[in-house]
PDB file of C-alpha atoms and ligand atoms in Angstrom:
ATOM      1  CA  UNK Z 240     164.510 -64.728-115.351  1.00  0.00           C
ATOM      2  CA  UNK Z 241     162.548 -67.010-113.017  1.00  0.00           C
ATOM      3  CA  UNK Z 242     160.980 -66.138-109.574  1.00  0.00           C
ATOM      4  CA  UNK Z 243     163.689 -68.493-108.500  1.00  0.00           C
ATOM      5  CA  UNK Z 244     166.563 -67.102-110.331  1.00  0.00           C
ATOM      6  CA  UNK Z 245     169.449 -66.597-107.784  1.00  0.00           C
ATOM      7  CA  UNK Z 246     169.694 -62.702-106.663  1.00  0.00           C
ATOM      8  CA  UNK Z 247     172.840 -61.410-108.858  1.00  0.00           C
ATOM      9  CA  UNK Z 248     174.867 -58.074-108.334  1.00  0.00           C
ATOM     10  CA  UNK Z 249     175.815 -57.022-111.380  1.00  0.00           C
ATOM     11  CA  UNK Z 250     178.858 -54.813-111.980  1.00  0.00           C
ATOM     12  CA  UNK Z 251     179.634 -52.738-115.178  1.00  0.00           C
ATOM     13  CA  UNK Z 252     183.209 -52.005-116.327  1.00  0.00           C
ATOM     14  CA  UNK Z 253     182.583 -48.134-115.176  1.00  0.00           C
ATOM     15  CA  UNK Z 254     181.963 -49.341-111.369  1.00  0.00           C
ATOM     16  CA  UNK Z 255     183.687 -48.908-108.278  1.00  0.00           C
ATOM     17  CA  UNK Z 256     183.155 -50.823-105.603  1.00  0.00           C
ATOM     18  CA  UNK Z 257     183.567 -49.866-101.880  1.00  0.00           C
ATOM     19  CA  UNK Z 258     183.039 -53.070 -99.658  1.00  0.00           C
ATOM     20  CA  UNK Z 259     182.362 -52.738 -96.079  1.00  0.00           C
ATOM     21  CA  UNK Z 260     182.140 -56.166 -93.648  1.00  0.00           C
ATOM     22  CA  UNK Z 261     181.627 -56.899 -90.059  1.00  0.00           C
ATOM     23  CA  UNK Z 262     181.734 -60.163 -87.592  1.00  0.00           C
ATOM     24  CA  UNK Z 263     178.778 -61.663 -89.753  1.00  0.00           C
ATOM     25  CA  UNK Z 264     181.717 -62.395 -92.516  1.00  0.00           C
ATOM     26  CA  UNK Z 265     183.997 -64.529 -89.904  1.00  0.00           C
ATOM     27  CA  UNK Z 266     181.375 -65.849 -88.361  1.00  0.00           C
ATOM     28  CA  UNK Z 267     181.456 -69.273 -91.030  1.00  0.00           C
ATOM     29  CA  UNK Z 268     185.171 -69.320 -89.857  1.00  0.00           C
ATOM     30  CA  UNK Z 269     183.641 -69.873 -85.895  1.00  0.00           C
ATOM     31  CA  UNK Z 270     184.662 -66.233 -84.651  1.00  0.00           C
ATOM     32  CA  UNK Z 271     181.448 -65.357 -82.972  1.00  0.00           C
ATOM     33  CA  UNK Z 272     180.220 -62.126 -83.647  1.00  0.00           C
ATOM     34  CA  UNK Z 273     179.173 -59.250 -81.064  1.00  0.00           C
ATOM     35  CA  UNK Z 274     175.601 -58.590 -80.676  1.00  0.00           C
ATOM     36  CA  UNK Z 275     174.390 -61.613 -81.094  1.00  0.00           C
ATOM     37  CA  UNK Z 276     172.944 -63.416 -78.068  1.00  0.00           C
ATOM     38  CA  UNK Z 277     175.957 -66.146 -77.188  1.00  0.00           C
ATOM     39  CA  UNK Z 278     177.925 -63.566 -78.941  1.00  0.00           C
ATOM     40  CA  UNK Z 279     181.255 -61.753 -77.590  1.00  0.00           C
ATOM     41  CA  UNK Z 280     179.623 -58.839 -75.697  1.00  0.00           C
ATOM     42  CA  UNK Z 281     177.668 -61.451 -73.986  1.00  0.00           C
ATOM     43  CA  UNK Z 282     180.350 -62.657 -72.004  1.00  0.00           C
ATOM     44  CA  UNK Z 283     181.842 -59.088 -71.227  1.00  0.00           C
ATOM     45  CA  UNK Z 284     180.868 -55.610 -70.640  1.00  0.00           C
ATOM     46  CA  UNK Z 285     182.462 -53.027 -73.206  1.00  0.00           C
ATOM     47  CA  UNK Z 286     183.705 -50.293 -70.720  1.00  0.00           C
ATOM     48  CA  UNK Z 287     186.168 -53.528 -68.584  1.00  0.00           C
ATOM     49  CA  UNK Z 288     187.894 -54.236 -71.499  1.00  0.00           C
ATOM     50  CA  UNK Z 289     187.274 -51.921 -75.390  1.00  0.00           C
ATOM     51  CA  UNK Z 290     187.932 -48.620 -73.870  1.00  0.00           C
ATOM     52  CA  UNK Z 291     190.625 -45.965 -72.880  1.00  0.00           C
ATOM     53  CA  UNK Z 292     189.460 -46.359 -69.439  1.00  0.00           C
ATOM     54  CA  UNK Z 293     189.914 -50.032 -69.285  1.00  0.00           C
ATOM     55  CA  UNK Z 294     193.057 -49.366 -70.553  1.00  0.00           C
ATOM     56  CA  UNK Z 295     194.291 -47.397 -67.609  1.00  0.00           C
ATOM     57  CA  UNK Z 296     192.513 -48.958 -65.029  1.00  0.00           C
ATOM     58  CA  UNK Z 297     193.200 -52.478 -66.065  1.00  0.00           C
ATOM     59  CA  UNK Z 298     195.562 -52.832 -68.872  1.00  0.00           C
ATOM     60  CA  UNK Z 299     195.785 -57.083 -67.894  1.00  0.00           C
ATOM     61  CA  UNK Z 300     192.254 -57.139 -68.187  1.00  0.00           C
ATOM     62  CA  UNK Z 301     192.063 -55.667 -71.469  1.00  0.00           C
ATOM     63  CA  UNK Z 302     195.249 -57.818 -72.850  1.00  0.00           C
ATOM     64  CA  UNK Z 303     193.882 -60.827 -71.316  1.00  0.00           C
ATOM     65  CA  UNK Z 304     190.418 -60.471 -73.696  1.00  0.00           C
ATOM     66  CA  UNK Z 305     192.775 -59.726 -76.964  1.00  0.00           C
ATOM     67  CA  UNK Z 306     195.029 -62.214 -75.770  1.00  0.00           C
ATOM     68  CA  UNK Z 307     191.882 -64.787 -76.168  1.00  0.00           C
ATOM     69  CA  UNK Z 308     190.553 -63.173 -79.142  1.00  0.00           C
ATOM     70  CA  UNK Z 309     194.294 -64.017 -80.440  1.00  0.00           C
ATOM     71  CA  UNK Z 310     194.325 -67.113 -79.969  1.00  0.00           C
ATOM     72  CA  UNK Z 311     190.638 -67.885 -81.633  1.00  0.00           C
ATOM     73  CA  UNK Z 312     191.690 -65.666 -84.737  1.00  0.00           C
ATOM     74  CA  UNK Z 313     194.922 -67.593 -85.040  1.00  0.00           C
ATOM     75  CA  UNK Z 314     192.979 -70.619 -85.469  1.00  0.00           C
ATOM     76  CA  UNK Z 315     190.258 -69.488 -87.924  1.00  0.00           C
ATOM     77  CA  UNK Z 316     190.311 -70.238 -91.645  1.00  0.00           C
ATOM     78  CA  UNK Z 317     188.469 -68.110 -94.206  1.00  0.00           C
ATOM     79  CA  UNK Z 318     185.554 -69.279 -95.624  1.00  0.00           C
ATOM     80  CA  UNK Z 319     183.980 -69.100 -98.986  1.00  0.00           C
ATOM     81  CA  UNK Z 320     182.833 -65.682 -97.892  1.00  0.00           C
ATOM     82  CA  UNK Z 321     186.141 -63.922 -97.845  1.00  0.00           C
ATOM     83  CA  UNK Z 322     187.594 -66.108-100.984  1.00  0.00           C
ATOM     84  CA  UNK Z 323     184.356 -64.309-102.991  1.00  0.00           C
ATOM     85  CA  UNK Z 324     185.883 -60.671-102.162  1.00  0.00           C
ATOM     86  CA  UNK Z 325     189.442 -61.990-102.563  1.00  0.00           C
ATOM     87  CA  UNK Z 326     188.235 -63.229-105.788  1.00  0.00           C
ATOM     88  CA  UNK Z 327     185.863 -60.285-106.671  1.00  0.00           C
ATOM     89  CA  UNK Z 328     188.984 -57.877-106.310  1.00  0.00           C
ATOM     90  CA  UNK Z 329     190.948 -60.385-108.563  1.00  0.00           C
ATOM     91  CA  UNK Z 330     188.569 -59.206-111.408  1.00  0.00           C
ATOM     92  CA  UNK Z 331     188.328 -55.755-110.561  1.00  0.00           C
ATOM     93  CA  UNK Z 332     191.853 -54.105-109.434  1.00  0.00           C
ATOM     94  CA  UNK Z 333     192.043 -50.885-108.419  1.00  0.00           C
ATOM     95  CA  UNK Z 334     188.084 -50.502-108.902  1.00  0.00           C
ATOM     96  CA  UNK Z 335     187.710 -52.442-105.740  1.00  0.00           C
ATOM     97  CA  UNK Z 336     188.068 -51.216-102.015  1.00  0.00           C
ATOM     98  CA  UNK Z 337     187.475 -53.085 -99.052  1.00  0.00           C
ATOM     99  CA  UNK Z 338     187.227 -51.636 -95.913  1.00  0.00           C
ATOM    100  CA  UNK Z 339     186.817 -53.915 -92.745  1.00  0.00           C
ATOM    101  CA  UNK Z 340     185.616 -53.589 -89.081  1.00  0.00           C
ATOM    102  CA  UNK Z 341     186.728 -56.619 -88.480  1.00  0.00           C
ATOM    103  CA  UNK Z 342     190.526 -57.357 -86.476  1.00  0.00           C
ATOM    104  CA  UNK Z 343     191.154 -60.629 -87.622  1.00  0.00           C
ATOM    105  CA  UNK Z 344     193.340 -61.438 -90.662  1.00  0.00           C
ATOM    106  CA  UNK Z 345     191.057 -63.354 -92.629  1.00  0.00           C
ATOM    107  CA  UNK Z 346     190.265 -61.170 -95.404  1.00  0.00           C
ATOM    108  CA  UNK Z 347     194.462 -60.850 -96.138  1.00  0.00           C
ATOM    109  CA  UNK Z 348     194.534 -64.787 -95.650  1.00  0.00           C
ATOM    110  CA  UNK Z 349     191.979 -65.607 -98.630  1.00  0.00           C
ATOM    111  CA  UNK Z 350     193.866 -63.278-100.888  1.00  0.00           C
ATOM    112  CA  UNK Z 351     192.344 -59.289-100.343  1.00  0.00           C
ATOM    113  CA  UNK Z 352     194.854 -56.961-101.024  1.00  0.00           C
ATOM    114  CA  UNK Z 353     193.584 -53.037-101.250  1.00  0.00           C
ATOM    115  CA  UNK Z 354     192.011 -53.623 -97.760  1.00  0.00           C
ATOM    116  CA  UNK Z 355     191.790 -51.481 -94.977  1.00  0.00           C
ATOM    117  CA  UNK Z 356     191.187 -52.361 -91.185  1.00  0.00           C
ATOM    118  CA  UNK Z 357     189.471 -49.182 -90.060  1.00  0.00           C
ATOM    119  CA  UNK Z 358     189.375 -50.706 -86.208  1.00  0.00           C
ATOM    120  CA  UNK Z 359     192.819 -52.291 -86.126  1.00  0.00           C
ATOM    121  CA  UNK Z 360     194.466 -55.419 -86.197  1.00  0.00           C
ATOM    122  CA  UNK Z 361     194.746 -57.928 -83.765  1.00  0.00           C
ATOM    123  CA  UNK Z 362     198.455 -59.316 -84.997  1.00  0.00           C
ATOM    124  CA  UNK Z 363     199.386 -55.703 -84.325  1.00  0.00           C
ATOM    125  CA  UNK Z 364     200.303 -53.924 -80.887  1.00  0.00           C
ATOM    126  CA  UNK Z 365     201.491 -49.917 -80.563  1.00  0.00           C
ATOM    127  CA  UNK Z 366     202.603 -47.549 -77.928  1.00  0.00           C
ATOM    128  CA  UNK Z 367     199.969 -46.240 -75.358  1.00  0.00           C
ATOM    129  CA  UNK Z 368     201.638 -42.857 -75.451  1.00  0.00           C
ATOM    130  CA  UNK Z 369     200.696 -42.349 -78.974  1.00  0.00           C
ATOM    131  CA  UNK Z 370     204.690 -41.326 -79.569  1.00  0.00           C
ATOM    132  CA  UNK Z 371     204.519 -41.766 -83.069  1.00  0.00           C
ATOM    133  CA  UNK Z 372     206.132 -44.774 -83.768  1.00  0.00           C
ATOM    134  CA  UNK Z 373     204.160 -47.338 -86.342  1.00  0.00           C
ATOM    135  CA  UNK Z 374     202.427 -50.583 -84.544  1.00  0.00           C
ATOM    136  CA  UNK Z 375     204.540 -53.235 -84.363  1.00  0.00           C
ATOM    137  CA  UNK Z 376     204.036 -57.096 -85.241  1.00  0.00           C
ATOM    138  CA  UNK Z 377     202.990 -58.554 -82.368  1.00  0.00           C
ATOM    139  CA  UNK Z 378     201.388 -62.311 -82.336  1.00  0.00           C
ATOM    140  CA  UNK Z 379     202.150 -63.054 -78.841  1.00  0.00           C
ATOM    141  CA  UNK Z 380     199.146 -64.551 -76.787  1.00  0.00           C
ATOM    142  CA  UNK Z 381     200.016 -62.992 -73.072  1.00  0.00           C
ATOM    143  CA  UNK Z 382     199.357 -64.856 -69.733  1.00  0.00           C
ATOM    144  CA  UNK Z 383     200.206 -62.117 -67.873  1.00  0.00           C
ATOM    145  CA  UNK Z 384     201.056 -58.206 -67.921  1.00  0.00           C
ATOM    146  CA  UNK Z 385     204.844 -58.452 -67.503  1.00  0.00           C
ATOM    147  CA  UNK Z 386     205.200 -60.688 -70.893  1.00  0.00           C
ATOM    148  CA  UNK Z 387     204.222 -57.581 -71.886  1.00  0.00           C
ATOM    149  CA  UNK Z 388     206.901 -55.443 -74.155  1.00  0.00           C
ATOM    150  CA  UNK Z 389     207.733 -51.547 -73.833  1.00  0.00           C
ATOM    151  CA  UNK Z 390     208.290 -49.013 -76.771  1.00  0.00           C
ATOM    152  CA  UNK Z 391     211.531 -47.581 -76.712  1.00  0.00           C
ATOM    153  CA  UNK Z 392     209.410 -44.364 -75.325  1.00  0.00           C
ATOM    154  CA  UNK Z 393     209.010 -46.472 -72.312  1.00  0.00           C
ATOM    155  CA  UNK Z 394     205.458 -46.503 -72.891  1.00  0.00           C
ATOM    156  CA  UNK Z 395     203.321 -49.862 -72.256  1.00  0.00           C
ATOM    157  CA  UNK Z 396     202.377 -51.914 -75.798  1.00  0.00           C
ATOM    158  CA  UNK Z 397     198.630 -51.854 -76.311  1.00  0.00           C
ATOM    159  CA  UNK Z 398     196.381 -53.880 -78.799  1.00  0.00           C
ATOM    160  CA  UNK Z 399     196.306 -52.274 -81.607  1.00  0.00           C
ATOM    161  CA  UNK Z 400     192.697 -51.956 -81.556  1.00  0.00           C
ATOM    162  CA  UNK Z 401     190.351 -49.250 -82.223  1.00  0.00           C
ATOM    163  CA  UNK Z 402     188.953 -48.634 -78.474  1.00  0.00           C
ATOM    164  CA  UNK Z 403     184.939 -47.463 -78.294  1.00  0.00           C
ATOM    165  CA  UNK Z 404     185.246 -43.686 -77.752  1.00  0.00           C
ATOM    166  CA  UNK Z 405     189.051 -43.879 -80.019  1.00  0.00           C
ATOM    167  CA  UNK Z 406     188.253 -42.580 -83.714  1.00  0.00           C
ATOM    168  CA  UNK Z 407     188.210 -45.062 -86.658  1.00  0.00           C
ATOM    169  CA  UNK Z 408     191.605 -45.623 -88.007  1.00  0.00           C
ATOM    170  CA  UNK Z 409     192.740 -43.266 -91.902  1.00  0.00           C
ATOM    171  CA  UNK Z 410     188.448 -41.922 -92.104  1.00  0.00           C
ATOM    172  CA  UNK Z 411     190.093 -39.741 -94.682  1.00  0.00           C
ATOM    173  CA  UNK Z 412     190.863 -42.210 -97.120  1.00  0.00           C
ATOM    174  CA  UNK Z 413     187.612 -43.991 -96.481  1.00  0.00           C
ATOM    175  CA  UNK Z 414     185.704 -40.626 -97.557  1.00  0.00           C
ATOM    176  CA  UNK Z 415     187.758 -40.451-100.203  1.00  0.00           C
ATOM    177  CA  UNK Z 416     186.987 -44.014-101.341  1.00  0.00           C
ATOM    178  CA  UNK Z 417     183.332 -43.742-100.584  1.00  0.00           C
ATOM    179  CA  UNK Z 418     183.053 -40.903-102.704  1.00  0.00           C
ATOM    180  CA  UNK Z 419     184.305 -42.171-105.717  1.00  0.00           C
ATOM    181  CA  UNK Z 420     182.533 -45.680-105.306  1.00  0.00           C
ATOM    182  CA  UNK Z 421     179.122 -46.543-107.246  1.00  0.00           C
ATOM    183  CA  UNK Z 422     177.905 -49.495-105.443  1.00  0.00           C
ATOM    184  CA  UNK Z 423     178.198 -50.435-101.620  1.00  0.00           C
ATOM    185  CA  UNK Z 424     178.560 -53.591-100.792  1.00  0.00           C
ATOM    186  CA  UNK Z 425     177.645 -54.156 -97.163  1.00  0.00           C
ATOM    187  CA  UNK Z 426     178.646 -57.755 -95.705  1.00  0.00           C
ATOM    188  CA  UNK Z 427     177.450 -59.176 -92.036  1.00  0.00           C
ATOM    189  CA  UNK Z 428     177.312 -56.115 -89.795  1.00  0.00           C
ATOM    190  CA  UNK Z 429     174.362 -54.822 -87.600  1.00  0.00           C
ATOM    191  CA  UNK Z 430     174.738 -51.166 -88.181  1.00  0.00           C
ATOM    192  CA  UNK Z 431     174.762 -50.499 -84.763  1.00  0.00           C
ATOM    193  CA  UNK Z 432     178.154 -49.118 -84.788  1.00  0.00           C
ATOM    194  CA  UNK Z 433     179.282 -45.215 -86.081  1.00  0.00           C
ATOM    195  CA  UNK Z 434     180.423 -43.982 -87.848  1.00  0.00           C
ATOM    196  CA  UNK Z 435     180.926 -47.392 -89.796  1.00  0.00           C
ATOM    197  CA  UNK Z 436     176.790 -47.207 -89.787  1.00  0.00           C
ATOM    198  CA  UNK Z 437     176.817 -43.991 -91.837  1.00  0.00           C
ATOM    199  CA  UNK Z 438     178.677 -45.224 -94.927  1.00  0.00           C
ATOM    200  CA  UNK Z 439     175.741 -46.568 -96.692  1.00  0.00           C
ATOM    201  CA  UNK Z 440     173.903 -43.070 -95.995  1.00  0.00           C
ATOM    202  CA  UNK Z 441     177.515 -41.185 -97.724  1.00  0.00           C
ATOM    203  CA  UNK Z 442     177.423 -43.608-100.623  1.00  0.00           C
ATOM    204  CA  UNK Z 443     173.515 -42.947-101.107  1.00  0.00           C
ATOM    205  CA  UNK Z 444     174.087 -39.237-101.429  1.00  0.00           C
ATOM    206  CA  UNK Z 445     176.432 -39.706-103.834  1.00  0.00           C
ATOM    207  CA  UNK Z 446     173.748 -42.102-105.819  1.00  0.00           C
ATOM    208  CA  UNK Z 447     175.801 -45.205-105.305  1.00  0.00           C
ATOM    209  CA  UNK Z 448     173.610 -49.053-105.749  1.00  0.00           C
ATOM    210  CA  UNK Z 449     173.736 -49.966-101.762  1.00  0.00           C
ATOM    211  CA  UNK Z 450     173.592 -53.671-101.241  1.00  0.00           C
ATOM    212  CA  UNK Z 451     173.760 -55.552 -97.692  1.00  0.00           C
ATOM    213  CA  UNK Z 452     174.309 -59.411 -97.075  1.00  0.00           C
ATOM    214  CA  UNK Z 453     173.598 -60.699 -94.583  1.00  0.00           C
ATOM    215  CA  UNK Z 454     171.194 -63.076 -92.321  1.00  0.00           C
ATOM    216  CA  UNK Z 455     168.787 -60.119 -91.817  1.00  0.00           C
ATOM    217  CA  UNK Z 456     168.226 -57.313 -91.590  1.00  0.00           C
ATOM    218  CA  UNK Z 457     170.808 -54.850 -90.392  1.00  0.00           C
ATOM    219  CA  UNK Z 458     169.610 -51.592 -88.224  1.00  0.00           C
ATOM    220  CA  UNK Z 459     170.146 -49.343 -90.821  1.00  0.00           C
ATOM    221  CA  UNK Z 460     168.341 -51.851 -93.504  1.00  0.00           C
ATOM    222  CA  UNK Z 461     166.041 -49.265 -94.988  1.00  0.00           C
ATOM    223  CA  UNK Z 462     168.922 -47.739 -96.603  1.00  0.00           C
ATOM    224  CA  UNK Z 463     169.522 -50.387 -98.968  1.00  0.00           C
ATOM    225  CA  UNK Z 464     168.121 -50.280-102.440  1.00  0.00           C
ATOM    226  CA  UNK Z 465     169.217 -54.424-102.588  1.00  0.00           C
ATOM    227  CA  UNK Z 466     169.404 -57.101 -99.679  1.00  0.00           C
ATOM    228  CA  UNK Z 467     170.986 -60.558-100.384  1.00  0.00           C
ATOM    229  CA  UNK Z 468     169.572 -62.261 -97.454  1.00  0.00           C
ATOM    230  CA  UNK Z 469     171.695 -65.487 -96.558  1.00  0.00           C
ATOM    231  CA  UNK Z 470     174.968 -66.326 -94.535  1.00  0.00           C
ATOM    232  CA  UNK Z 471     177.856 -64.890 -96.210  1.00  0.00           C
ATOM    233  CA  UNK Z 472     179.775 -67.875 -97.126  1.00  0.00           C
ATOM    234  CA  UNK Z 473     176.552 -69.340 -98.612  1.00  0.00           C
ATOM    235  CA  UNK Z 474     175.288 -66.285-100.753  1.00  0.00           C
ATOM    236  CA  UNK Z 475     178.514 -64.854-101.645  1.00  0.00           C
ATOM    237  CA  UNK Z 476     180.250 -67.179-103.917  1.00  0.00           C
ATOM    238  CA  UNK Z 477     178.893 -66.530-107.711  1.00  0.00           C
ATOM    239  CA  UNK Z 478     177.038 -63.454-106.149  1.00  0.00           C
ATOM    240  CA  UNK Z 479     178.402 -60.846-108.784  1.00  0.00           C
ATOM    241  CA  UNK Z 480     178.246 -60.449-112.455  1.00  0.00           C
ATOM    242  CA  UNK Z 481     180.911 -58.776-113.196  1.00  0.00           C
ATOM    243  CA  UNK Z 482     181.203 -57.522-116.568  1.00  0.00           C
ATOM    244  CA  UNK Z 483     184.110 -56.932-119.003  1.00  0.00           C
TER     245      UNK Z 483
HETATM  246  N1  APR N  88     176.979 -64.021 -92.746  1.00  0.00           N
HETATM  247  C1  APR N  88     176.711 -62.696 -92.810  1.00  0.00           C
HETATM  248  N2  APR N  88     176.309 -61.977 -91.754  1.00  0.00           N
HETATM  249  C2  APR N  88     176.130 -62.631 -90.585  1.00  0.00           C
HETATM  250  C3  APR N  88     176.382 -64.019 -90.456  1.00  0.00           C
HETATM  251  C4  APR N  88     176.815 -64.720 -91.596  1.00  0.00           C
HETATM  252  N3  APR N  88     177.083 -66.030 -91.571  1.00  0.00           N
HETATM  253  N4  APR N  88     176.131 -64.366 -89.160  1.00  0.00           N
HETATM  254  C5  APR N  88     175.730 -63.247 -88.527  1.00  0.00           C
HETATM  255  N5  APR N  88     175.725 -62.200 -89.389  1.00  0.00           N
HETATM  256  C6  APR N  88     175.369 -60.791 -89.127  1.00  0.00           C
HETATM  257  C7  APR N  88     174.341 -60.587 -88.056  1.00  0.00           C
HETATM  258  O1  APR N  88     173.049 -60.684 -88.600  1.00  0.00           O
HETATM  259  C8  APR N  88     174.665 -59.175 -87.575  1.00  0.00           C
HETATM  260  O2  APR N  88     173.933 -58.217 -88.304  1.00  0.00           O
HETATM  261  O3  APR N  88     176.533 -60.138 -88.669  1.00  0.00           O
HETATM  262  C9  APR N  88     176.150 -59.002 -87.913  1.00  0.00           C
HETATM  263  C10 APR N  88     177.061 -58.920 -86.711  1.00  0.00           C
HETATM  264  O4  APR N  88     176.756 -57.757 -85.987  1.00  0.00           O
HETATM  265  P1  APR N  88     177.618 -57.305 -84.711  1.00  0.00           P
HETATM  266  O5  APR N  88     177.761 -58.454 -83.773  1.00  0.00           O
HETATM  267  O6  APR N  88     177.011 -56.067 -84.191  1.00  0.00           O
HETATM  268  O7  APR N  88     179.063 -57.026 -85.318  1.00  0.00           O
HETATM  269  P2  APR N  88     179.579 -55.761 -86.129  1.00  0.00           P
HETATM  270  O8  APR N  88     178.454 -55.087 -86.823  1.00  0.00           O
HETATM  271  O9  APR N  88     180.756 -56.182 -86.936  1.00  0.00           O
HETATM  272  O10 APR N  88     180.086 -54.821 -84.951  1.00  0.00           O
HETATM  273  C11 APR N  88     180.637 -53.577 -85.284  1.00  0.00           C
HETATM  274  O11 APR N  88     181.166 -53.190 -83.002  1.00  0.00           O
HETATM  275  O12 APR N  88     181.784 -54.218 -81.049  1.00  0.00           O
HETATM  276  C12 APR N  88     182.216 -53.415 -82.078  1.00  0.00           C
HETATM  277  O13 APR N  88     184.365 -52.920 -82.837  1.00  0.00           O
HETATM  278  C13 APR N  88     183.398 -53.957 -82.830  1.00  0.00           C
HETATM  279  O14 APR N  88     183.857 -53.889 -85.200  1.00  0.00           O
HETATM  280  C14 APR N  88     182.872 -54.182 -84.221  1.00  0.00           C
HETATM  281  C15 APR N  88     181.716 -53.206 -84.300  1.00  0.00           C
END
């Protein structure tokens, strides 16, 4: 191969793949991302409106900033990023897991399928009481706090969103995933965040190929053996060689 031979990941018919992705993969589809400097955390401070605290202290506040983030998501469209996963899983079946910090639907709207939202779902709301009842569908963009519905608990519905200080959503069946996978496949996501920032170091100790994508480097970039530098939606598609 040339020097100028497009970086390939290549995957044998004995591989697993666990996928992990972050903001960087719907940032194409014009959801800004977090850390980045006219990104969301910009505009807001993390304890008024992504904790349990913010919660109780001001539960308007908090549905007010899902509320937008709603109404942005609802208008997104995947890009060529998310089809190349949707796609990648196509060839692969059940040798394919991808696991997502992100809330929006984007990865179930280009076609992903075993796909798991480890920090919740923004078309989703549950109870605040944690009564045991299953999130509900919820789509509703609220303009205030009394549009807001009740379980039949009585409790107040909350975003069903993975609050900083909350723990990551089924981290069973993530280990469990991680462990069996032989390549990592990291996509737009600073590695700023745990314990979503520790995968990579799991999959490494159980002598899994780690690759990242992304613009550059994330925090945790030294614990890649292969980095696909590029925006997602521009790297992605024809990025793996899968083979039969
Ligand atoms: N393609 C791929 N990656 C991109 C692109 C792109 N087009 N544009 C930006 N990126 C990368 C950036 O380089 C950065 O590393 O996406 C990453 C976004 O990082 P963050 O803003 O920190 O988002 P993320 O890592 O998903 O945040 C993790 O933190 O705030 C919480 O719960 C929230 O799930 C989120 C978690």
């Amino acid at each position: 191969m040339g020097d100028h031979a497009p970086m390939k990941v290549s995957i044998s018919p004995s591989d697993r793949v666990f996928v992990l992705t972050g903001a960087g993969v719907s940032a194409e589809s014009g959801l800004p991302t977090f850390r980045a400097e006219d990104g969301l955390w910009a505009g807001y401070r993390i304890e008024d409106v992504c904790t349990p605290d913010a919660w109780r202290r001001n539960p308007a506040g908090v549905w007010a900033f899902y509320s937008a983030r709603r109404a942005s998501g609802w208008k997104a469209l995947p890009n060529p990023g998310h089809f190349a996963l949707a796609e990648l899983e196509a060839r692969l079946g059940d040798r394919f897991f991808l696991c997502t910090q992100n809330v929006d639907d984007l990865h179930e709207r280009a076609g992903s399928v075993r796909l798991h939202h480890m920090h919740g779902e923004l078309s989703k709301s549950r109870c605040e009481r944690e009564c045991g009842r299953l999130p509900v569908e919820d789509r509703n963009i609220y303009t205030s706090l009394d549009e807001v519905g009740r379980c039949p608990c009585g409790g107040r519905l909350r975003p069903h969103i993975v609050f900083f200080g909350e723990m990551p959503l089924e981290m069973d069946r993530i280990q469990e995933e991680i462990n069996r996978a032989t390549v990592m496949l990291v996509v737009g996501t600073s590695g700023s965040v745990y314990p979503a920032a520790s995968f990579v170091h799991w999959a490494r100790q159980n002598r899994a190929r780690t690759v990242y994508v992304g613009p550059e480097p994330p925090l945790n970039a030294s614990a890649f053996s292969q980095i696909v530098q590029g925006k997602a939606g521009e790297v992605m598609p024809g990025l793996f060689e899968v083979a039969d």
